[in-house]
């Protein structure tokens, strides 16, 4: 059944975690070793996104249990730099390492074999050997996956129910979690369009290595100058330029991963993941010598793993009651949302959504 109270509490927690600004990054006091380590891409930790929520969850857990903790930022976006962050964490006494997602797939695949006495948590990615393509979750690694497709569905359904029939989707890169967000977004928009006897157009794009910040800004601005009213921006590298374009054009943005209403008045909602609780639960198991090594743990609508930010919603045409209803249908299995690996976009069977990919 619908877990209304739990979902509201979850949203309150992630809003608090995201904060209302960009607080300074703080490491614990210097000491000899650090048992819990967060390894991340280069860039800001306290940016209101995944890294901030993960670090605050780790800090809260470490402070309440007396377990030492530290974060390590890669010097650049490369496997060599990611490997160095893990090596540094192990050298500094890490007993458990939380890796910042997709960028660490290959590095964790190898590190879990190299450091058999160290535990690893990989979020929204699998340990994959980039040469052979082999996926292996070793006994010292736990993989946490969020149902991005369900969160994306809620975003698409809400946008169309709110009356927005010209939509956009920009993904930071073509990787599984981002693609699941996009596929879910299309399905949610299509279902809402069918219910309202409407036709919806979605401009759909994944960024490549050639797309820098200005390129994203230009694309979003071009879409907004046309007929696009709301863009679903998936990925830290695309959210800020899309928000800037929306502010200039007076249009809307849907953010991803964490609640980001504080970024701008143009953010009408966020398709969020309960990263904080997932990390806390896994760290508790680790501390109690019950680490779920070798397992894939799924967080979805059935265990409050995903949600749409309705507490800070700027959608006048989509109510909390409507949201609870559609979330409950996903939770109860009445709505099944397909993931990206079910096939190409054409396999989704969209009837009332026209997708323009460019």
mmCIF file of C-alpha atoms in Angstrom:
data_model
loop_
_atom_site.group_PDB
_atom_site.id
_atom_site.type_symbol
_atom_site.label_atom_id
_atom_site.label_comp_id
_atom_site.label_asym_id
_atom_site.label_seq_id
_atom_site.Cartn_x
_atom_site.Cartn_y
_atom_site.Cartn_z
ATOM 1 C CA UNK A 1 0.000 0.000 0.000
ATOM 2 C CA UNK A 2 1.014 3.618 -0.316
ATOM 3 C CA UNK A 3 3.613 4.708 2.231
ATOM 4 C CA UNK A 4 2.605 8.357 2.321
ATOM 5 C CA UNK A 5 4.069 9.316 5.680
ATOM 6 C CA UNK A 6 7.377 7.597 4.982
ATOM 7 C CA UNK A 7 7.713 9.288 1.609
ATOM 8 C CA UNK A 8 7.071 12.716 3.123
ATOM 9 C CA UNK A 9 9.666 12.085 5.816
ATOM 10 C CA UNK A 10 12.129 10.895 3.167
ATOM 11 C CA UNK A 11 11.641 14.075 1.161
ATOM 12 C CA UNK A 12 12.145 16.205 4.258
ATOM 13 C CA UNK A 13 15.424 14.428 4.906
ATOM 14 C CA UNK A 14 16.797 14.850 1.405
ATOM 15 C CA UNK A 15 15.804 18.517 1.334
ATOM 16 C CA UNK A 16 17.716 19.064 4.551
ATOM 17 C CA UNK A 17 20.697 17.196 3.124
ATOM 18 C CA UNK A 18 20.708 19.272 -0.046
ATOM 19 C CA UNK A 19 20.607 22.448 2.049
ATOM 20 C CA UNK A 20 19.859 25.978 0.928
ATOM 21 C CA UNK A 21 23.287 26.934 -0.386
ATOM 22 C CA UNK A 22 26.766 25.566 -0.950
ATOM 23 C CA UNK A 23 28.426 25.049 2.449
ATOM 24 C CA UNK A 24 32.187 24.812 2.627
ATOM 25 C CA UNK A 25 33.735 21.387 2.307
ATOM 26 C CA UNK A 26 35.090 20.142 5.613
ATOM 27 C CA UNK A 27 37.291 17.165 6.352
ATOM 28 C CA UNK A 28 37.545 15.637 9.839
ATOM 29 C CA UNK A 29 40.560 16.573 11.926
ATOM 30 C CA UNK A 30 43.814 15.024 10.745
ATOM 31 C CA UNK A 31 44.581 11.635 12.242
ATOM 32 C CA UNK A 32 46.502 8.483 11.413
ATOM 33 C CA UNK A 33 43.825 6.561 9.549
ATOM 34 C CA UNK A 34 40.229 6.768 8.351
ATOM 35 C CA UNK A 35 37.996 3.713 8.278
ATOM 36 C CA UNK A 36 35.211 4.972 5.980
ATOM 37 C CA UNK A 37 36.261 6.556 2.701
ATOM 38 C CA UNK A 38 34.219 8.310 0.007
ATOM 39 C CA UNK A 39 35.973 8.454 -3.368
ATOM 40 C CA UNK A 40 34.556 10.848 -5.947
ATOM 41 C CA UNK A 41 35.135 12.585 -9.242
ATOM 42 C CA UNK A 42 37.053 15.843 -9.301
ATOM 43 C CA UNK A 43 34.973 18.893 -8.416
ATOM 44 C CA UNK A 44 32.975 20.163 -5.487
ATOM 45 C CA UNK A 45 31.691 17.766 -2.852
ATOM 46 C CA UNK A 46 29.164 20.179 -1.319
ATOM 47 C CA UNK A 47 27.307 20.884 -4.557
ATOM 48 C CA UNK A 48 23.789 19.903 -3.513
ATOM 49 C CA UNK A 49 24.015 16.649 -5.465
ATOM 50 C CA UNK A 50 24.931 12.997 -4.922
ATOM 51 C CA UNK A 51 28.367 13.668 -3.442
ATOM 52 C CA UNK A 52 27.054 16.090 -0.822
ATOM 53 C CA UNK A 53 24.237 13.775 0.291
ATOM 54 C CA UNK A 54 26.616 10.799 0.398
ATOM 55 C CA UNK A 55 29.239 12.711 2.379
ATOM 56 C CA UNK A 56 26.711 14.079 4.861
ATOM 57 C CA UNK A 57 25.284 10.578 5.377
ATOM 58 C CA UNK A 58 28.789 9.234 5.972
ATOM 59 C CA UNK A 59 29.621 12.119 8.316
ATOM 60 C CA UNK A 60 26.422 11.621 10.332
ATOM 61 C CA UNK A 61 27.037 7.896 10.598
ATOM 62 C CA UNK A 62 30.703 8.295 11.475
ATOM 63 C CA UNK A 63 30.037 10.976 14.058
ATOM 64 C CA UNK A 64 27.235 9.021 15.754
ATOM 65 C CA UNK A 65 29.169 5.741 15.858
ATOM 66 C CA UNK A 66 32.675 7.064 16.428
ATOM 67 C CA UNK A 67 33.956 5.638 13.123
ATOM 68 C CA UNK A 68 36.596 7.765 11.365
ATOM 69 C CA UNK A 69 35.849 8.957 7.834
ATOM 70 C CA UNK A 70 37.398 10.960 4.995
ATOM 71 C CA UNK A 71 36.694 11.812 1.357
ATOM 72 C CA UNK A 72 39.099 11.599 -1.574
ATOM 73 C CA UNK A 73 38.577 13.567 -4.780
ATOM 74 C CA UNK A 74 40.137 12.414 -8.030
ATOM 75 C CA UNK A 75 42.589 14.903 -9.523
ATOM 76 C CA UNK A 76 41.005 14.474 -12.959
ATOM 77 C CA UNK A 77 38.424 12.410 -14.823
ATOM 78 C CA UNK A 78 40.497 9.331 -15.651
ATOM 79 C CA UNK A 79 40.769 5.705 -14.541
ATOM 80 C CA UNK A 80 44.317 6.414 -13.382
ATOM 81 C CA UNK A 81 43.139 9.226 -11.101
ATOM 82 C CA UNK A 82 40.219 7.130 -9.801
ATOM 83 C CA UNK A 83 42.593 4.263 -9.016
ATOM 84 C CA UNK A 84 44.871 6.664 -7.131
ATOM 85 C CA UNK A 85 41.996 7.833 -4.934
ATOM 86 C CA UNK A 86 41.222 4.244 -3.926
ATOM 87 C CA UNK A 87 44.911 3.449 -3.357
ATOM 88 C CA UNK A 88 45.213 6.547 -1.162
ATOM 89 C CA UNK A 89 42.109 5.575 0.819
ATOM 90 C CA UNK A 90 43.485 2.073 1.466
ATOM 91 C CA UNK A 91 46.894 3.490 2.415
ATOM 92 C CA UNK A 92 45.110 5.695 4.953
ATOM 93 C CA UNK A 93 43.420 2.737 6.620
ATOM 94 C CA UNK A 94 40.066 2.470 4.814
ATOM 95 C CA UNK A 95 38.026 -0.555 5.831
ATOM 96 C CA UNK A 96 35.130 0.385 3.561
ATOM 97 C CA UNK A 97 35.116 2.550 0.430
ATOM 98 C CA UNK A 98 32.051 4.188 -1.116
ATOM 99 C CA UNK A 99 32.630 4.845 -4.820
ATOM 100 C CA UNK A 100 30.907 7.676 -6.669
ATOM 101 C CA UNK A 101 29.057 5.633 -9.240
ATOM 102 C CA UNK A 102 29.539 4.989 -12.928
ATOM 103 C CA UNK A 103 33.040 6.493 -13.241
ATOM 104 C CA UNK A 104 34.393 3.846 -10.872
ATOM 105 C CA UNK A 105 32.995 0.730 -12.604
ATOM 106 C CA UNK A 106 36.292 -0.580 -13.978
ATOM 107 C CA UNK A 107 38.375 0.693 -11.066
ATOM 108 C CA UNK A 108 36.227 -1.078 -8.452
ATOM 109 C CA UNK A 109 36.182 -4.237 -10.600
ATOM 110 C CA UNK A 110 39.956 -4.419 -10.195
ATOM 111 C CA UNK A 111 40.217 -2.936 -6.688
ATOM 112 C CA UNK A 112 37.856 -5.530 -5.168
ATOM 113 C CA UNK A 113 40.335 -8.206 -6.234
ATOM 114 C CA UNK A 114 43.443 -6.258 -5.240
ATOM 115 C CA UNK A 115 42.137 -5.317 -1.783
ATOM 116 C CA UNK A 116 40.212 -8.382 -0.630
ATOM 117 C CA UNK A 117 40.168 -7.217 3.004
ATOM 118 C CA UNK A 118 38.501 -3.911 2.102
ATOM 119 C CA UNK A 119 34.745 -3.571 1.582
ATOM 120 C CA UNK A 120 33.341 -1.582 -1.350
ATOM 121 C CA UNK A 121 29.962 0.078 -1.968
ATOM 122 C CA UNK A 122 29.270 1.025 -5.581
ATOM 123 C CA UNK A 123 26.167 3.117 -6.250
ATOM 124 C CA UNK A 124 24.148 3.013 -9.483
ATOM 125 C CA UNK A 125 26.844 1.047 -11.284
ATOM 126 C CA UNK A 126 28.263 -2.471 -11.471
ATOM 127 C CA UNK A 127 31.907 -3.546 -11.244
ATOM 128 C CA UNK A 128 32.699 -4.068 -14.945
ATOM 129 C CA UNK A 129 35.964 -4.916 -16.675
ATOM 130 C CA UNK A 130 36.132 -2.407 -19.530
ATOM 131 C CA UNK A 131 38.285 -4.724 -21.673
ATOM 132 C CA UNK A 132 36.248 -7.943 -21.465
ATOM 133 C CA UNK A 133 32.896 -6.476 -20.441
ATOM 134 C CA UNK A 134 32.661 -8.971 -17.573
ATOM 135 C CA UNK A 135 30.517 -7.912 -14.632
ATOM 136 C CA UNK A 136 31.444 -9.341 -11.238
ATOM 137 C CA UNK A 137 30.284 -8.374 -7.765
ATOM 138 C CA UNK A 138 32.884 -9.877 -5.460
ATOM 139 C CA UNK A 139 32.199 -11.017 -1.915
ATOM 140 C CA UNK A 140 33.650 -7.785 -0.524
ATOM 141 C CA UNK A 141 31.482 -5.511 -2.710
ATOM 142 C CA UNK A 142 27.863 -4.410 -2.359
ATOM 143 C CA UNK A 143 26.116 -2.739 -5.289
ATOM 144 C CA UNK A 144 23.256 -0.323 -4.644
ATOM 145 C CA UNK A 145 20.943 0.461 -7.542
ATOM 146 C CA UNK A 146 18.142 3.018 -7.516
ATOM 147 C CA UNK A 147 15.164 2.638 -9.844
ATOM 148 C CA UNK A 148 15.990 5.720 -11.909
ATOM 149 C CA UNK A 149 13.361 4.687 -14.439
ATOM 150 C CA UNK A 150 10.637 4.950 -11.782
ATOM 151 C CA UNK A 151 11.842 8.385 -10.665
ATOM 152 C CA UNK A 152 11.955 9.464 -14.316
ATOM 153 C CA UNK A 153 8.428 8.140 -14.878
ATOM 154 C CA UNK A 154 7.128 10.277 -12.023
ATOM 155 C CA UNK A 155 8.839 13.329 -13.529
ATOM 156 C CA UNK A 156 7.361 12.771 -16.994
ATOM 157 C CA UNK A 157 3.903 11.991 -15.675
ATOM 158 C CA UNK A 158 3.907 15.076 -13.458
ATOM 159 C CA UNK A 159 5.142 17.407 -16.197
ATOM 160 C CA UNK A 160 2.401 16.411 -18.648
ATOM 161 C CA UNK A 161 -0.278 16.364 -15.944
ATOM 162 C CA UNK A 162 0.850 19.881 -15.103
ATOM 163 C CA UNK A 163 -0.005 20.915 -18.661
ATOM 164 C CA UNK A 164 3.497 20.938 -20.168
ATOM 165 C CA UNK A 165 3.236 19.286 -23.592
ATOM 166 C CA UNK A 166 6.571 20.449 -25.069
ATOM 167 C CA UNK A 167 9.340 18.798 -23.057
ATOM 168 C CA UNK A 168 13.073 18.188 -23.232
ATOM 169 C CA UNK A 169 15.501 15.650 -21.798
ATOM 170 C CA UNK A 170 19.262 16.257 -21.589
ATOM 171 C CA UNK A 171 21.447 13.532 -20.079
ATOM 172 C CA UNK A 172 25.007 14.251 -18.986
ATOM 173 C CA UNK A 173 26.201 11.095 -20.743
ATOM 174 C CA UNK A 174 24.831 7.916 -22.237
ATOM 175 C CA UNK A 175 25.198 5.641 -19.239
ATOM 176 C CA UNK A 176 22.699 3.276 -17.572
ATOM 177 C CA UNK A 177 21.309 5.409 -14.734
ATOM 178 C CA UNK A 178 20.884 8.438 -17.007
ATOM 179 C CA UNK A 179 19.288 6.345 -19.756
ATOM 180 C CA UNK A 180 16.885 4.781 -17.238
ATOM 181 C CA UNK A 181 15.871 8.272 -16.116
ATOM 182 C CA UNK A 182 15.182 9.200 -19.733
ATOM 183 C CA UNK A 183 13.246 6.042 -20.607
ATOM 184 C CA UNK A 184 11.098 6.423 -17.514
ATOM 185 C CA UNK A 185 10.483 10.090 -18.341
ATOM 186 C CA UNK A 186 9.134 9.164 -21.778
ATOM 187 C CA UNK A 187 6.860 6.445 -20.391
ATOM 188 C CA UNK A 188 5.445 8.694 -17.681
ATOM 189 C CA UNK A 189 4.800 11.470 -20.183
ATOM 190 C CA UNK A 190 3.105 9.022 -22.547
ATOM 191 C CA UNK A 191 0.784 7.578 -19.888
ATOM 192 C CA UNK A 192 -0.281 11.030 -18.714
ATOM 193 C CA UNK A 193 -0.784 12.150 -22.307
ATOM 194 C CA UNK A 194 -3.010 9.141 -22.994
ATOM 195 C CA UNK A 195 -5.096 9.828 -19.898
ATOM 196 C CA UNK A 196 -5.572 13.457 -20.936
ATOM 197 C CA UNK A 197 -6.000 12.741 -24.666
ATOM 198 C CA UNK A 198 -3.001 14.971 -25.447
ATOM 199 C CA UNK A 199 -0.038 14.740 -27.809
ATOM 200 C CA UNK A 200 3.398 15.488 -26.330
ATOM 201 C CA UNK A 201 6.713 16.282 -28.011
ATOM 202 C CA UNK A 202 9.974 15.452 -26.216
ATOM 203 C CA UNK A 203 13.346 16.680 -27.494
ATOM 204 C CA UNK A 204 15.828 14.050 -26.337
ATOM 205 C CA UNK A 205 19.633 14.262 -26.122
ATOM 206 C CA UNK A 206 22.630 12.570 -24.445
ATOM 207 C CA UNK A 207 25.787 14.675 -24.140
ATOM 208 C CA UNK A 208 29.113 13.442 -25.491
ATOM 209 C CA UNK A 209 32.701 14.346 -24.659
ATOM 210 C CA UNK A 210 32.415 17.202 -27.171
ATOM 211 C CA UNK A 211 29.651 18.894 -25.188
ATOM 212 C CA UNK A 212 31.144 21.374 -22.743
ATOM 213 C CA UNK A 213 29.176 23.683 -20.479
ATOM 214 C CA UNK A 214 28.605 26.264 -23.208
ATOM 215 C CA UNK A 215 27.333 23.612 -25.608
ATOM 216 C CA UNK A 216 24.729 22.474 -23.067
ATOM 217 C CA UNK A 217 23.739 26.086 -22.401
ATOM 218 C CA UNK A 218 23.348 26.740 -26.130
ATOM 219 C CA UNK A 219 21.247 23.607 -26.688
ATOM 220 C CA UNK A 220 18.942 24.309 -23.745
ATOM 221 C CA UNK A 221 18.592 27.961 -24.813
ATOM 222 C CA UNK A 222 17.731 26.902 -28.349
ATOM 223 C CA UNK A 223 15.055 24.500 -27.113
ATOM 224 C CA UNK A 224 13.567 27.098 -24.780
ATOM 225 C CA UNK A 225 13.518 29.727 -27.548
ATOM 226 C CA UNK A 226 11.437 27.256 -29.500
ATOM 227 C CA UNK A 227 8.413 25.657 -27.923
ATOM 228 C CA UNK A 228 10.026 23.624 -25.108
ATOM 229 C CA UNK A 229 8.634 24.589 -21.714
ATOM 230 C CA UNK A 230 10.375 22.166 -19.337
ATOM 231 C CA UNK A 231 13.685 20.288 -19.601
ATOM 232 C CA UNK A 232 14.541 17.270 -17.455
ATOM 233 C CA UNK A 233 18.271 17.767 -16.744
ATOM 234 C CA UNK A 234 20.058 14.578 -15.654
ATOM 235 C CA UNK A 235 23.602 14.922 -14.360
ATOM 236 C CA UNK A 236 25.569 17.482 -12.371
ATOM 237 C CA UNK A 237 27.373 18.800 -15.469
ATOM 238 C CA UNK A 238 24.141 19.689 -17.276
ATOM 239 C CA UNK A 239 21.878 20.952 -14.493
ATOM 240 C CA UNK A 240 23.516 24.343 -13.953
ATOM 241 C CA UNK A 241 23.660 25.410 -17.617
ATOM 242 C CA UNK A 242 20.076 24.224 -18.166
ATOM 243 C CA UNK A 243 18.971 26.231 -15.129
ATOM 244 C CA UNK A 244 20.743 29.320 -16.485
ATOM 245 C CA UNK A 245 19.001 28.908 -19.827
ATOM 246 C CA UNK A 246 15.647 28.447 -18.069
ATOM 247 C CA UNK A 247 16.146 31.577 -15.964
ATOM 248 C CA UNK A 248 16.856 33.653 -19.056
ATOM 249 C CA UNK A 249 13.886 32.210 -20.943
ATOM 250 C CA UNK A 250 11.469 32.080 -18.020
ATOM 251 C CA UNK A 251 10.962 28.321 -18.485
ATOM 252 C CA UNK A 252 11.119 25.253 -16.201
ATOM 253 C CA UNK A 253 13.616 22.567 -15.140
ATOM 254 C CA UNK A 254 13.251 19.153 -13.530
ATOM 255 C CA UNK A 255 16.379 18.182 -11.572
ATOM 256 C CA UNK A 256 17.651 14.683 -10.786
ATOM 257 C CA UNK A 257 19.145 12.531 -7.996
ATOM 258 C CA UNK A 258 18.565 14.908 -5.060
ATOM 259 C CA UNK A 259 16.081 17.653 -4.188
ATOM 260 C CA UNK A 260 17.397 20.833 -5.807
ATOM 261 C CA UNK A 261 14.619 23.395 -5.473
ATOM 262 C CA UNK A 262 17.168 25.695 -3.832
ATOM 263 C CA UNK A 263 19.116 25.993 -7.101
ATOM 264 C CA UNK A 264 16.575 28.251 -8.773
ATOM 265 C CA UNK A 265 12.918 29.191 -8.915
ATOM 266 C CA UNK A 266 12.906 27.542 -12.344
ATOM 267 C CA UNK A 267 13.310 24.063 -10.766
ATOM 268 C CA UNK A 268 9.706 22.873 -10.652
ATOM 269 C CA UNK A 269 10.538 19.524 -8.998
ATOM 270 C CA UNK A 270 13.292 16.905 -8.663
ATOM 271 C CA UNK A 271 13.314 13.170 -9.405
ATOM 272 C CA UNK A 272 15.180 12.150 -6.259
ATOM 273 C CA UNK A 273 16.850 9.055 -4.811
ATOM 274 C CA UNK A 274 17.072 8.174 -1.118
ATOM 275 C CA UNK A 275 20.864 7.967 -1.136
ATOM 276 C CA UNK A 276 21.190 8.933 2.520
ATOM 277 C CA UNK A 277 19.125 6.079 3.942
ATOM 278 C CA UNK A 278 20.646 3.534 1.561
ATOM 279 C CA UNK A 279 24.159 4.401 2.695
ATOM 280 C CA UNK A 280 23.208 4.504 6.363
ATOM 281 C CA UNK A 281 21.612 1.056 6.214
ATOM 282 C CA UNK A 282 24.598 -0.484 4.413
ATOM 283 C CA UNK A 283 27.112 1.130 6.772
ATOM 284 C CA UNK A 284 25.163 -0.229 9.757
ATOM 285 C CA UNK A 285 25.402 -3.717 8.296
ATOM 286 C CA UNK A 286 29.131 -3.214 7.795
ATOM 287 C CA UNK A 287 29.637 -2.083 11.388
ATOM 288 C CA UNK A 288 27.639 -5.082 12.666
ATOM 289 C CA UNK A 289 29.742 -7.533 10.598
ATOM 290 C CA UNK A 290 26.757 -8.231 8.336
ATOM 291 C CA UNK A 291 28.038 -6.513 5.196
ATOM 292 C CA UNK A 292 25.947 -7.652 2.171
ATOM 293 C CA UNK A 293 28.954 -8.563 0.054
ATOM 294 C CA UNK A 294 28.289 -10.024 -3.377
ATOM 295 C CA UNK A 295 24.753 -8.608 -3.419
ATOM 296 C CA UNK A 296 22.860 -6.134 -5.561
ATOM 297 C CA UNK A 297 20.450 -4.059 -3.461
ATOM 298 C CA UNK A 298 17.548 -2.349 -5.238
ATOM 299 C CA UNK A 299 15.929 0.825 -3.920
ATOM 300 C CA UNK A 300 12.662 1.648 -5.645
ATOM 301 C CA UNK A 301 9.070 2.695 -4.942
ATOM 302 C CA UNK A 302 8.451 -0.369 -2.752
ATOM 303 C CA UNK A 303 11.058 0.644 -0.150
ATOM 304 C CA UNK A 304 10.911 4.444 -0.504
ATOM 305 C CA UNK A 305 14.073 4.457 -2.596
ATOM 306 C CA UNK A 306 12.827 7.070 -5.069
ATOM 307 C CA UNK A 307 10.447 10.024 -4.931
ATOM 308 C CA UNK A 308 9.403 13.232 -6.626
ATOM 309 C CA UNK A 309 9.999 16.416 -4.633
ATOM 310 C CA UNK A 310 6.432 17.490 -3.984
ATOM 311 C CA UNK A 311 7.140 19.457 -0.808
ATOM 312 C CA UNK A 312 8.917 22.138 -2.828
ATOM 313 C CA UNK A 313 6.988 21.597 -6.061
ATOM 314 C CA UNK A 314 6.295 24.577 -8.284
ATOM 315 C CA UNK A 315 3.667 22.715 -10.315
ATOM 316 C CA UNK A 316 0.183 24.181 -9.948
ATOM 317 C CA UNK A 317 -1.486 21.547 -12.109
ATOM 318 C CA UNK A 318 -0.211 18.387 -10.408
ATOM 319 C CA UNK A 319 -1.310 17.816 -6.812
ATOM 320 C CA UNK A 320 0.134 15.788 -3.969
ATOM 321 C CA UNK A 321 -2.940 13.593 -4.145
ATOM 322 C CA UNK A 322 -2.295 12.782 -7.811
ATOM 323 C CA UNK A 323 1.342 12.103 -6.990
ATOM 324 C CA UNK A 324 0.511 9.702 -4.169
ATOM 325 C CA UNK A 325 -1.867 7.863 -6.472
ATOM 326 C CA UNK A 326 0.618 7.280 -9.289
ATOM 327 C CA UNK A 327 3.442 6.474 -6.839
ATOM 328 C CA UNK A 328 1.160 3.925 -5.200
ATOM 329 C CA UNK A 329 0.397 2.339 -8.573
ATOM 330 C CA UNK A 330 4.127 1.902 -9.210
ATOM 331 C CA UNK A 331 4.645 0.524 -5.710
ATOM 332 C CA UNK A 332 1.788 -1.956 -6.078
ATOM 333 C CA UNK A 333 2.999 -3.129 -9.478
ATOM 334 C CA UNK A 334 0.024 -1.734 -11.393
ATOM 335 C CA UNK A 335 2.479 0.380 -13.378
ATOM 336 C CA UNK A 336 5.616 -1.371 -14.663
ATOM 337 C CA UNK A 337 8.317 0.979 -15.916
ATOM 338 C CA UNK A 338 10.787 -0.355 -18.474
ATOM 339 C CA UNK A 339 14.538 0.197 -18.141
ATOM 340 C CA UNK A 340 16.907 1.203 -20.922
ATOM 341 C CA UNK A 341 18.136 -2.347 -21.458
ATOM 342 C CA UNK A 342 14.666 -3.468 -22.564
ATOM 343 C CA UNK A 343 15.537 -2.138 -26.018
ATOM 344 C CA UNK A 344 15.617 1.040 -28.053
ATOM 345 C CA UNK A 345 13.178 3.893 -27.421
ATOM 346 C CA UNK A 346 10.974 2.431 -30.137
ATOM 347 C CA UNK A 347 10.465 -0.645 -27.926
ATOM 348 C CA UNK A 348 8.614 1.469 -25.350
ATOM 349 C CA UNK A 349 5.486 1.507 -27.507
ATOM 350 C CA UNK A 350 4.859 5.219 -27.062
ATOM 351 C CA UNK A 351 1.563 6.307 -28.576
ATOM 352 C CA UNK A 352 1.048 9.909 -27.506
ATOM 353 C CA UNK A 353 4.677 11.061 -27.265
ATOM 354 C CA UNK A 354 6.745 12.092 -30.271
ATOM 355 C CA UNK A 355 10.507 11.913 -29.595
ATOM 356 C CA UNK A 356 12.916 14.183 -31.442
ATOM 357 C CA UNK A 357 16.480 12.952 -30.909
ATOM 358 C CA UNK A 358 19.121 15.488 -31.843
#
